Coordinates of C-alpha atoms in Angstrom, one line a residue:
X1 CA 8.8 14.3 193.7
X2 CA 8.4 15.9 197.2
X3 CA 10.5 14.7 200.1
X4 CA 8.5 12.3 202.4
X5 CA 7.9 14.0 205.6
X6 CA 11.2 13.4 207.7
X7 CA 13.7 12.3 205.3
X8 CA 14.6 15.9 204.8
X9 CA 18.4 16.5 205.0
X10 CA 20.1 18.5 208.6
X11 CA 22.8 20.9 208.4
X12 CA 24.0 22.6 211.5
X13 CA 26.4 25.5 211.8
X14 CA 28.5 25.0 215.0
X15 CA 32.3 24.9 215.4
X16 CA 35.5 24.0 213.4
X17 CA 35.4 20.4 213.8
X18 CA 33.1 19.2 211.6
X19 CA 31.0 15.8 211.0
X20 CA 29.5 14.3 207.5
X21 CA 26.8 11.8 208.6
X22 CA 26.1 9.1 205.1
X23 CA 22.4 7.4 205.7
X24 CA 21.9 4.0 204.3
X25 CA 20.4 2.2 201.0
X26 CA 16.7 2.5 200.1
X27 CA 16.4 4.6 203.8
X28 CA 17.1 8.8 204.4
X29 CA 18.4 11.2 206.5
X30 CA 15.7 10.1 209.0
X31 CA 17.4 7.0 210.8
X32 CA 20.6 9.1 211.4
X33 CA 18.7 12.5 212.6
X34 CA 18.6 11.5 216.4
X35 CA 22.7 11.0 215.8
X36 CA 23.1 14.2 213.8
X37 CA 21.3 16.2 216.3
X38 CA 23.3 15.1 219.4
X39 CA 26.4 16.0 218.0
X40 CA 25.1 19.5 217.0
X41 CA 23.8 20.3 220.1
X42 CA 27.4 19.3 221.4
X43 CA 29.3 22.0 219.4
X44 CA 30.1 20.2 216.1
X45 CA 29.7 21.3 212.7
X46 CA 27.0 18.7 211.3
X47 CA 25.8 17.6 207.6
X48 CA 23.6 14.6 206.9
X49 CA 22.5 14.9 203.1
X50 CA 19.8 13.3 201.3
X51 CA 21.3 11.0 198.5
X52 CA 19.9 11.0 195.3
X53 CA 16.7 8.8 194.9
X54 CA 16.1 8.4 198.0
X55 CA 13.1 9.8 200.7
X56 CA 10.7 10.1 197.9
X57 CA 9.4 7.0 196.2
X58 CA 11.2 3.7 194.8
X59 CA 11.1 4.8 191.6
X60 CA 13.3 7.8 191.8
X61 CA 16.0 5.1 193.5
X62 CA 15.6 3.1 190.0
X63 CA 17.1 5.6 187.9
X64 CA 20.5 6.3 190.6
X65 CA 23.5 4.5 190.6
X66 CA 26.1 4.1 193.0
X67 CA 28.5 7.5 191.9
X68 CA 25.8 9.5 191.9
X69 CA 25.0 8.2 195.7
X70 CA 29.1 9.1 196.5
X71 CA 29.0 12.0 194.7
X72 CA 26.9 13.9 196.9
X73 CA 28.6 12.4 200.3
X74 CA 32.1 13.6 198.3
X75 CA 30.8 17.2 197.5
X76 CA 29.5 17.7 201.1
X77 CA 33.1 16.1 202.6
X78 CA 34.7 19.2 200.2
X79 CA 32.6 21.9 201.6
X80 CA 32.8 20.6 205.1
X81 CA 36.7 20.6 204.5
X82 CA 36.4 24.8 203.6
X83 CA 34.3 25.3 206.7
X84 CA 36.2 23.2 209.2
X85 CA 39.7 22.7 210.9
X86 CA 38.8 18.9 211.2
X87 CA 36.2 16.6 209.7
X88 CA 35.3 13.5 210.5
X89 CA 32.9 10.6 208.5
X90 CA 30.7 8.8 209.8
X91 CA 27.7 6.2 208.0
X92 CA 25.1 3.4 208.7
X93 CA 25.0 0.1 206.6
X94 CA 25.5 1.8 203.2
X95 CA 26.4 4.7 204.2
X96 CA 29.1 3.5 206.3
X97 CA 30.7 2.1 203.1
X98 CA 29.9 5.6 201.7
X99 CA 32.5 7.4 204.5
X100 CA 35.1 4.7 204.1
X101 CA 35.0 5.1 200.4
X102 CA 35.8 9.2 201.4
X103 CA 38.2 7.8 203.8
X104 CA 40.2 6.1 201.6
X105 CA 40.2 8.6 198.8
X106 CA 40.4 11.5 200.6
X107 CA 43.7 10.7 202.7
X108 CA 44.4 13.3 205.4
X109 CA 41.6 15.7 204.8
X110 CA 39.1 12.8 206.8
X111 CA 40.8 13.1 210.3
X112 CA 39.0 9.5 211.0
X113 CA 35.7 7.5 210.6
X114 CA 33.1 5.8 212.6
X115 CA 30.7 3.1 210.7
X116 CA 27.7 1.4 212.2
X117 CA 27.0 -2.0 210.7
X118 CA 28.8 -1.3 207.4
X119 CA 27.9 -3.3 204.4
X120 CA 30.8 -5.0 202.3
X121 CA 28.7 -7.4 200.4
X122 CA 25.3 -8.3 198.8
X123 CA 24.3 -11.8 200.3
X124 CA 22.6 -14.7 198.9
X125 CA 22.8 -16.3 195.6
X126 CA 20.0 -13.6 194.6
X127 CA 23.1 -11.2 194.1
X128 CA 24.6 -13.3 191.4
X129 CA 21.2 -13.0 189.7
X130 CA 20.9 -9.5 189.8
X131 CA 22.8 -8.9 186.6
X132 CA 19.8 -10.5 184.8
X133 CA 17.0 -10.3 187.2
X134 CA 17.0 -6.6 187.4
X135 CA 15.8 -6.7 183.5
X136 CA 13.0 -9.1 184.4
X137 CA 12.3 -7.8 187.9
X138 CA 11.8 -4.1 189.2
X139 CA 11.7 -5.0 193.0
X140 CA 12.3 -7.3 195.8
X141 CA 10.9 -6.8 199.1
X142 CA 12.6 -3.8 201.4
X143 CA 15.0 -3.9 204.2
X144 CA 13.8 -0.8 205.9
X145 CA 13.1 -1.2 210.1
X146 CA 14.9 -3.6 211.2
X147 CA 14.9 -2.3 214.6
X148 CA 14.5 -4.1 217.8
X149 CA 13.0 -1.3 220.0
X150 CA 9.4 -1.4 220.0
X151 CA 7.6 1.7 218.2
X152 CA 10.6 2.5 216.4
X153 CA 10.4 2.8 213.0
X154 CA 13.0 3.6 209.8
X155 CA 11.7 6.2 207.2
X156 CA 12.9 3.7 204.5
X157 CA 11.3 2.7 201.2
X158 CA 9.4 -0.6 201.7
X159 CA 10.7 -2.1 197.8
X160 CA 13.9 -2.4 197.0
X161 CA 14.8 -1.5 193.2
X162 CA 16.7 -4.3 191.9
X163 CA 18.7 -1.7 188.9
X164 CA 19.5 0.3 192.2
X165 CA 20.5 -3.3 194.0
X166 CA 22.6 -3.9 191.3
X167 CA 24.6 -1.1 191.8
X168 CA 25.2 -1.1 195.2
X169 CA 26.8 -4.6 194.7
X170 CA 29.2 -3.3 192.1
X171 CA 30.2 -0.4 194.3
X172 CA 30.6 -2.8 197.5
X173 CA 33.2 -5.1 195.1
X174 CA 34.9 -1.7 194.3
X175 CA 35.4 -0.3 197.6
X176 CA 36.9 -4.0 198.9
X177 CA 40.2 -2.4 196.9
X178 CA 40.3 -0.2 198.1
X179 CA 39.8 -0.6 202.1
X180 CA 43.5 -0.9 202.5
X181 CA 43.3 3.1 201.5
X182 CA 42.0 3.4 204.4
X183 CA 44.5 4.6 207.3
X184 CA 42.5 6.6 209.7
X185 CA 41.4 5.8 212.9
X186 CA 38.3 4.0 212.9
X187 CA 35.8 3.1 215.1
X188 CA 33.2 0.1 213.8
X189 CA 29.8 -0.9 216.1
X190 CA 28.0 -3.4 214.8
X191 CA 24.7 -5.4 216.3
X192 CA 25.4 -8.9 217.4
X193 CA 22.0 -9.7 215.7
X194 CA 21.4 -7.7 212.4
X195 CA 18.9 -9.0 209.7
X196 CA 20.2 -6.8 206.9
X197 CA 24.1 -7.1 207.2
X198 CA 25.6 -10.0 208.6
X199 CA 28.9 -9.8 211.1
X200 CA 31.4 -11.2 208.4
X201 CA 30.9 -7.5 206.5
X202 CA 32.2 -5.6 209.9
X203 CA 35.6 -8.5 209.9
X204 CA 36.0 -8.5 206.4
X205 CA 36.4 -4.4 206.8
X206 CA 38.3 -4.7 209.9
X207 CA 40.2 -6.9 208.3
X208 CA 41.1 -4.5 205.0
X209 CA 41.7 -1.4 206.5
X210 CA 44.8 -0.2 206.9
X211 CA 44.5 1.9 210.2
X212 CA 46.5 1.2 213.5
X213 CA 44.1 2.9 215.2
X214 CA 41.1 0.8 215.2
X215 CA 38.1 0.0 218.0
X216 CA 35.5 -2.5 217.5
X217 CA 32.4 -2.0 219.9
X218 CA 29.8 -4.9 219.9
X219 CA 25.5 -3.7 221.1
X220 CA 24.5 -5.9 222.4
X221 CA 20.1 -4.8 222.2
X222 CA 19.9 -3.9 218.9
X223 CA 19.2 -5.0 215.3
X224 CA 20.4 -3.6 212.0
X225 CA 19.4 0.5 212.7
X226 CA 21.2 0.6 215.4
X227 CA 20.8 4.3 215.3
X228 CA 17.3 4.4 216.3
X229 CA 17.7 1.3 218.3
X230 CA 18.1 0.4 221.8
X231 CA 22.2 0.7 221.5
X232 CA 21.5 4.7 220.2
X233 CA 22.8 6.3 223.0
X234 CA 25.9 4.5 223.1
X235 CA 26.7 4.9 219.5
X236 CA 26.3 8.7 219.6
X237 CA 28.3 8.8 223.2
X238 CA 30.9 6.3 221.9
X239 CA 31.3 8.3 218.7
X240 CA 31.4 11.8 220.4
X241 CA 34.2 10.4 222.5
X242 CA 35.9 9.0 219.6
X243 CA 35.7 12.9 218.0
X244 CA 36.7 14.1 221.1
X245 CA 40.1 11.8 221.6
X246 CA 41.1 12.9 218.1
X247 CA 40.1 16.4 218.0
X248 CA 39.7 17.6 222.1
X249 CA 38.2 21.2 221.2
X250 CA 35.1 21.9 219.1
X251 CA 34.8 24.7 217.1
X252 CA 35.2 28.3 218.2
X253 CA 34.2 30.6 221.2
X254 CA 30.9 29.8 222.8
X255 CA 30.5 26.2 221.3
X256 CA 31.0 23.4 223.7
X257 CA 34.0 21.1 224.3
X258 CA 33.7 17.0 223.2
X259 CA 34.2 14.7 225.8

């Protein structure tokens, strides 16, 4: 199937620091392009892949699984690592477990990680049903846009495939190992009113992790896609300043310095 319009994935060639950007469940490279973009035009290295099933229709997401979502955030972390001195992760929702989950496995070649409203659990007692329910029922309604800015919109599939659903949950209980892999600095924004993923997901990570090095930024104006929301700005300032901190000069002659 075709890509939808906009949910196409962004490279960008710039300097030796280097940042992989992981988009979140049932949405695409889209809702993280604004993000992407800002860092690129600030001298950084940028990829924000597609994952597998996703920006094209539902159906396509039914036949994906969970490794086959990391596996294409872990080979775009490796080729990042050849190109650049430094890389960093960073993810909404989904994809923010997807960059701690290359955090923890990937040690000292992840020089540190910024997630946005990061998802540790699926809620609600539908998740215990999804074992079964995902063989009676091919869909539940979709979680794309939950934005509080007005005309703002996610590029996000508007079913969610329960198979695909199912998935996700058993890769949320695996990465909850391993968090405590986790040792690099991180910086965490979350919403203080999100309708996808609730605040207990951003403490129960804050509360695995292993890093010393840890900030914790609260927006205050926006809902679950922060990145397209009214906090935007600020998450792609705060994260550029967190980059910056760790890794002070970006990329080579002629590309611009972070901070």
């Amino acid at each position: 199937m075709p890509v939808l319009p906009g949910a196409e994935p962004y490279r960008h060639e710039g300097g030796e620091v280097g940042v992989l950007l992981c988009h979140g469940f049932t949405g695409s490279p889209q809702s993280l392009r604004p993000w992407a973009e800002h860092h690129a035009a600030r001298g950084l290295t940028v990829s924000l892949p597609l994952l597998p099933g996703h920006g094209t229709r539902w159906e396509d997401m039914q036949l994906t699984t969970w490794q086959d979502w990391y596996a294409e955030v872990d080979r775009e972390l490796r080729v990042l690592t050849e190109r650049c001195s430094r890389v960093f992760v960073a993810g909404l929702s989904m994809g923010g477990a997807l960059a701690l989950r290359l955090a923890a496995r990937h040690g000292e070649r992840v020089a540190g990680a910024v997630v946005v409203n990061p998802a540790n659990r699926v809620h609600g007692l539908s998740a215990y049903a999804l074992p079964v329910a995902r063989h009676l029922v091919r869909t539940t309604k979709g979680i794309a846009s939950d934005i509080a800015k007005p005309g703002a919109a996610e590029l996000g599939y508007d079913r969610v495939p329960l198979h695909a659903a199912h998935s996700l949950r058993t890769f949320l209980r695996r990465l909850d190992g391993e968090l405590p892999q986790v040792t690099q600095p991180l910086l965490l924004l979350r919403s203080a009113r999100d309708h996808v993923v609730p605040a207990a997901d951003s403490a129960r990570v804050l509360s695995r992790v292993s890093s010393t090095d840890v900030t914790e930024i609260v927006l205050e104006h926006s809902y679950h896609v922060a990145t397209l929301d009214k906090d935007a700005d600020r998450v792609f300032e705060e994260s550029l300043a967190f980059i910056g901190r760790l890794a002070p000069v970006v990329g080579k002659e002629g590309t611009a310095a972070v901070g």
